[in-house]
């Protein structure tokens, strides 16, 4: 049974839509999941937890079941309005890489305004390209207004092209002078062997932080061998952030490590601060990061 079919079922007696959570256990690898929308229109409600069967937080006595999507062109998950999606102990790959290649993100989060806030939680998951030598033309996660928390997750072996990053964060306006707000926190996670070719910034994270948006990378995250192509306009081998506005923040702290990351400007990190935006870098290690121009 597909996730979409489950979410289309009639609620059981006593089920409170919008308050109760539906839990879906993935019992074996599956390649049947695609175009799953998590929002208030679903009959079973907007709070969905998808996990490997027998999942235990920080546990090792279970298998991470794989949701395989490399034959699809459209997003696996789209989280909108007050959608709340929690992914626990799962394995993911990428969308289609052969022509015509997928251009939509694997996971998309987007709000129409700053009142209804979609939410994504990723814990103990793995993301790994099914064809690490092939270029992918889509981001893994794209956020344009919403909240995302990622913990104890491993992302490795992606070769991205142009404007696509592992995590792309945008703050597009929805009315004149008002921008979508993002809150992202990443902790205890590892990003390794992430390469971006062509144009574009930040192989792992490329962030626009406007309207009080916050990006926190904390608690022993590791970025290993992350790079963008050595073009003079490219910034941030692992992370690029534009922080605009007095309440907008970019924080990297608490034993985060960057190793063997490289770029033309900002071998590991590039940050642009505008209109009193703030950046805090505290207790961070940079090892063997290289740059052709400004900042290692």
Coordinates of C-alpha atoms in Angstrom, one line a residue:
X1 CA 0.0 0.0 0.0
X2 CA 1.4 3.4 -0.9
X3 CA 1.7 6.4 1.5
X4 CA -0.8 8.3 -0.6
X5 CA -3.4 5.6 -0.4
X6 CA -3.0 5.4 3.4
X7 CA -3.4 9.2 3.7
X8 CA -6.5 9.0 1.6
X9 CA -8.3 6.6 3.9
X10 CA -11.3 7.7 6.0
X11 CA -10.3 8.5 9.6
X12 CA -11.1 5.9 12.2
X13 CA -13.7 6.6 14.9
X14 CA -12.5 9.0 17.5
X15 CA -9.6 10.3 15.4
X16 CA -9.0 14.0 15.8
X17 CA -7.8 15.5 12.5
X18 CA -5.2 18.2 13.0
X19 CA -4.4 17.0 16.5
X20 CA -3.7 13.2 16.3
X21 CA -0.7 11.9 14.4
X22 CA -0.8 9.2 11.8
X23 CA 2.3 6.8 12.0
X24 CA 3.3 4.8 8.9
X25 CA 5.8 2.0 9.3
X26 CA 7.9 1.2 6.2
X27 CA 8.5 -2.6 6.5
X28 CA 10.7 -3.2 3.4
X29 CA 12.3 -1.1 0.6
X30 CA 9.8 0.5 -1.7
X31 CA 9.9 2.3 -5.1
X32 CA 6.2 3.0 -5.2
X33 CA 6.1 6.3 -3.4
X34 CA 5.9 9.7 -5.2
X35 CA 4.1 13.0 -5.1
X36 CA 3.0 12.8 -1.5
X37 CA 1.5 16.1 -0.3
X38 CA 1.3 16.7 3.4
X39 CA -1.2 19.5 4.2
X40 CA -4.5 20.3 5.8
X41 CA -6.5 18.8 2.9
X42 CA -5.6 15.2 3.7
X43 CA -8.5 13.2 5.2
X44 CA -6.3 11.8 7.9
X45 CA -5.0 15.2 8.8
X46 CA -1.7 17.1 8.5
X47 CA 0.5 15.4 11.1
X48 CA 2.3 12.4 9.6
X49 CA 5.2 10.3 10.9
X50 CA 6.9 7.9 8.5
X51 CA 9.5 5.5 9.9
X52 CA 11.3 2.3 9.4
X53 CA 9.5 -0.5 11.2
X54 CA 11.0 -1.2 14.7
X55 CA 12.7 2.2 14.6
X56 CA 14.2 3.3 17.9
X57 CA 15.7 6.7 18.5
X58 CA 19.5 6.4 18.4
X59 CA 19.1 2.7 18.2
X60 CA 21.0 0.3 15.9
X61 CA 18.9 -2.9 16.1
X62 CA 16.7 -2.0 13.1
X63 CA 17.2 -1.7 9.3
X64 CA 16.8 1.7 7.7
X65 CA 14.2 1.0 5.0
X66 CA 14.8 2.7 1.7
X67 CA 12.3 4.9 -0.2
X68 CA 13.7 4.7 -3.7
X69 CA 12.8 7.5 -6.1
X70 CA 15.3 7.5 -8.9
X71 CA 12.7 6.7 -11.6
X72 CA 10.5 9.7 -10.8
X73 CA 10.6 13.3 -11.9
X74 CA 8.4 14.9 -9.3
X75 CA 9.0 15.6 -5.6
X76 CA 8.6 12.7 -3.2
X77 CA 7.2 14.9 -0.4
X78 CA 5.6 18.4 -0.6
X79 CA 4.8 20.0 2.8
X80 CA 2.5 23.0 2.6
X81 CA 0.3 25.2 4.8
X82 CA 0.2 23.5 8.2
X83 CA 1.6 20.2 7.1
X84 CA 3.8 18.4 9.6
X85 CA 6.0 15.6 8.3
X86 CA 8.4 13.5 10.5
X87 CA 10.9 11.2 8.9
X88 CA 12.6 8.7 11.2
X89 CA 15.3 6.1 10.5
X90 CA 14.8 6.0 6.7
X91 CA 17.1 5.8 3.7
X92 CA 16.6 8.1 0.6
X93 CA 18.4 8.5 -2.7
X94 CA 17.4 11.0 -5.4
X95 CA 15.0 11.7 -8.3
X96 CA 15.7 10.8 -11.9
X97 CA 19.1 11.6 -13.3
X98 CA 18.7 10.3 -16.8
X99 CA 17.2 12.5 -19.5
X100 CA 14.8 14.1 -19.0
X101 CA 16.3 14.7 -15.5
X102 CA 14.2 15.7 -12.6
X103 CA 14.4 19.4 -11.7
X104 CA 12.0 19.5 -8.7
X105 CA 13.4 18.9 -5.2
X106 CA 13.2 15.5 -3.5
X107 CA 11.5 17.2 -0.5
X108 CA 9.8 20.6 -0.8
X109 CA 8.6 22.8 2.0
X110 CA 6.7 26.0 1.2
X111 CA 4.3 28.4 2.9
X112 CA 2.0 30.9 1.3
X113 CA 2.5 33.4 4.1
X114 CA 4.0 33.6 7.6
X115 CA 0.8 32.5 9.3
X116 CA 0.5 28.9 8.3
X117 CA 3.9 27.3 8.9
X118 CA 4.8 23.8 7.4
X119 CA 7.2 21.7 9.5
X120 CA 9.7 19.0 8.6
X121 CA 11.6 16.8 11.1
X122 CA 14.3 14.4 9.9
X123 CA 16.0 12.2 12.5
X124 CA 18.4 9.2 12.1
X125 CA 18.0 9.2 8.3
X126 CA 20.4 8.6 5.4
X127 CA 20.5 10.3 2.0
X128 CA 22.8 8.8 -0.6
X129 CA 22.8 9.2 -4.4
X130 CA 22.0 5.9 -6.2
X131 CA 24.5 7.0 -8.9
X132 CA 27.2 9.1 -7.3
X133 CA 29.0 9.7 -10.6
X134 CA 25.9 11.1 -12.2
X135 CA 24.9 14.8 -11.9
X136 CA 21.5 15.6 -10.3
X137 CA 19.6 18.7 -11.4
X138 CA 17.5 19.1 -8.3
X139 CA 18.0 20.0 -4.6
X140 CA 17.5 17.3 -2.0
X141 CA 15.5 19.6 0.3
X142 CA 14.1 23.0 -0.8
X143 CA 12.6 25.4 1.8
X144 CA 10.7 28.6 1.0
X145 CA 9.0 29.5 4.3
X146 CA 8.7 26.9 7.1
X147 CA 10.5 25.1 9.9
X148 CA 13.0 22.2 9.5
X149 CA 14.9 20.3 12.1
X150 CA 17.5 17.7 11.2
X151 CA 19.2 15.5 13.8
X152 CA 21.7 12.6 13.5
X153 CA 21.4 12.4 9.7
X154 CA 24.0 11.4 7.1
X155 CA 24.0 12.8 3.6
X156 CA 26.7 11.7 1.2
X157 CA 27.9 11.3 -2.4
X158 CA 25.9 13.8 -4.4
X159 CA 27.1 15.6 -7.5
X160 CA 24.8 18.6 -8.0
X161 CA 24.6 21.1 -10.9
X162 CA 24.3 24.9 -11.0
X163 CA 21.8 26.5 -8.5
X164 CA 20.9 23.2 -6.8
X165 CA 22.3 22.4 -3.3
X166 CA 21.6 19.6 -0.8
X167 CA 19.5 22.2 1.1
X168 CA 18.3 25.3 -0.7
X169 CA 16.7 27.9 1.5
X170 CA 14.8 30.8 -0.1
X171 CA 12.8 33.7 1.5
X172 CA 10.7 34.8 -1.5
X173 CA 8.3 37.7 -0.9
X174 CA 4.6 37.0 -0.7
X175 CA 3.6 40.7 -0.6
X176 CA 5.5 43.9 -1.1
X177 CA 8.3 44.1 1.4
X178 CA 7.3 40.9 3.3
X179 CA 9.3 37.8 2.9
X180 CA 8.8 34.2 3.9
X181 CA 10.4 33.2 7.2
X182 CA 12.5 30.1 7.6
X183 CA 13.8 28.4 10.8
X184 CA 16.3 25.7 10.2
X185 CA 18.3 23.8 12.8
X186 CA 20.8 21.0 11.9
X187 CA 22.6 19.1 14.6
X188 CA 24.8 15.9 14.9
X189 CA 24.6 15.4 11.2
X190 CA 27.3 14.6 8.6
X191 CA 27.7 15.8 5.0
X192 CA 30.4 14.1 3.0
X193 CA 31.6 14.0 -0.6
X194 CA 29.1 16.7 -1.8
X195 CA 30.2 18.4 -5.1
X196 CA 28.5 21.2 -7.0
X197 CA 29.4 21.8 -10.7
X198 CA 28.7 24.8 -12.8
X199 CA 27.4 28.0 -11.3
X200 CA 25.9 28.5 -7.8
X201 CA 26.9 28.7 -4.2
X202 CA 27.1 26.4 -1.2
X203 CA 27.2 22.7 -2.2
X204 CA 25.5 21.6 1.0
X205 CA 23.5 24.7 2.1
X206 CA 22.6 27.8 0.0
X207 CA 20.5 30.1 2.2
X208 CA 18.6 33.3 1.9
X209 CA 17.8 34.4 5.4
X210 CA 15.3 37.3 5.4
X211 CA 12.5 38.5 7.6
X212 CA 13.8 37.1 10.8
X213 CA 14.9 33.8 9.4
X214 CA 17.4 31.7 11.4
X215 CA 19.8 29.0 10.3
X216 CA 21.6 27.1 13.1
X217 CA 24.2 24.4 12.4
X218 CA 25.3 23.0 15.8
X219 CA 26.3 20.1 18.0
X220 CA 29.2 18.3 16.2
X221 CA 28.0 18.5 12.6
X222 CA 30.7 17.5 10.1
X223 CA 31.2 18.7 6.5
X224 CA 33.8 16.6 4.7
X225 CA 35.0 17.1 1.1
X226 CA 32.3 19.5 0.1
X227 CA 33.0 21.8 -2.8
X228 CA 31.7 24.1 -5.6
X229 CA 33.3 24.6 -8.9
X230 CA 36.2 27.0 -8.9
X231 CA 34.4 29.9 -10.6
X232 CA 35.0 33.5 -9.4
X233 CA 31.3 34.1 -8.8
X234 CA 30.9 30.9 -6.7
X235 CA 30.9 31.3 -2.9
X236 CA 31.0 28.8 0.0
X237 CA 32.3 25.3 -0.6
X238 CA 29.9 23.8 2.0
X239 CA 27.7 26.7 3.1
X240 CA 26.7 30.1 1.6
X241 CA 24.3 32.4 3.5
X242 CA 22.9 35.8 2.8
X243 CA 21.7 37.2 6.1
X244 CA 19.4 40.2 5.7
X245 CA 17.7 42.1 8.5
X246 CA 18.3 42.8 12.2
X247 CA 16.4 39.6 13.3
X248 CA 18.0 37.3 10.8
X249 CA 20.7 35.0 12.1
X250 CA 23.2 32.5 10.9
X251 CA 24.8 30.5 13.7
X252 CA 27.6 27.8 13.5
X253 CA 28.7 26.5 16.9
X254 CA 29.5 23.7 19.3
X255 CA 32.2 21.5 17.7
X256 CA 31.1 21.8 14.1
X257 CA 33.9 20.6 11.8
X258 CA 34.7 21.5 8.2
X259 CA 37.4 19.4 6.5
X260 CA 38.8 19.4 3.0
X261 CA 36.1 21.8 1.7
X262 CA 37.0 24.1 -1.2
X263 CA 35.7 27.0 -3.3
X264 CA 36.9 30.1 -5.1
X265 CA 35.6 32.4 -2.3
X266 CA 35.1 30.9 1.2
X267 CA 36.5 27.4 1.1
X268 CA 34.1 26.2 3.8
X269 CA 31.7 29.1 4.5
X270 CA 30.7 32.3 2.8
X271 CA 28.5 34.8 4.5
X272 CA 27.0 38.2 3.3
X273 CA 25.5 40.3 6.1
X274 CA 23.0 43.0 5.1
X275 CA 20.9 45.5 7.1
X276 CA 22.2 44.4 10.5
X277 CA 21.9 40.6 9.9
X278 CA 24.1 38.7 12.2
X279 CA 26.5 35.7 12.0
X280 CA 27.9 33.8 15.0
X281 CA 30.8 31.3 14.5
X282 CA 31.9 29.7 17.8
X283 CA 33.9 26.6 18.7
X284 CA 34.2 25.5 15.0
X285 CA 37.1 23.6 13.4
X286 CA 38.4 24.2 9.9
X287 CA 40.9 21.6 8.6
X288 CA 42.6 21.6 5.2
X289 CA 40.0 23.8 3.6
X290 CA 41.2 25.6 0.5
X291 CA 40.3 28.7 -1.5
X292 CA 41.4 30.4 -4.7
X293 CA 40.5 34.0 -3.6
X294 CA 39.1 35.2 -0.2
X295 CA 38.8 33.2 3.0
X296 CA 39.7 29.6 3.7

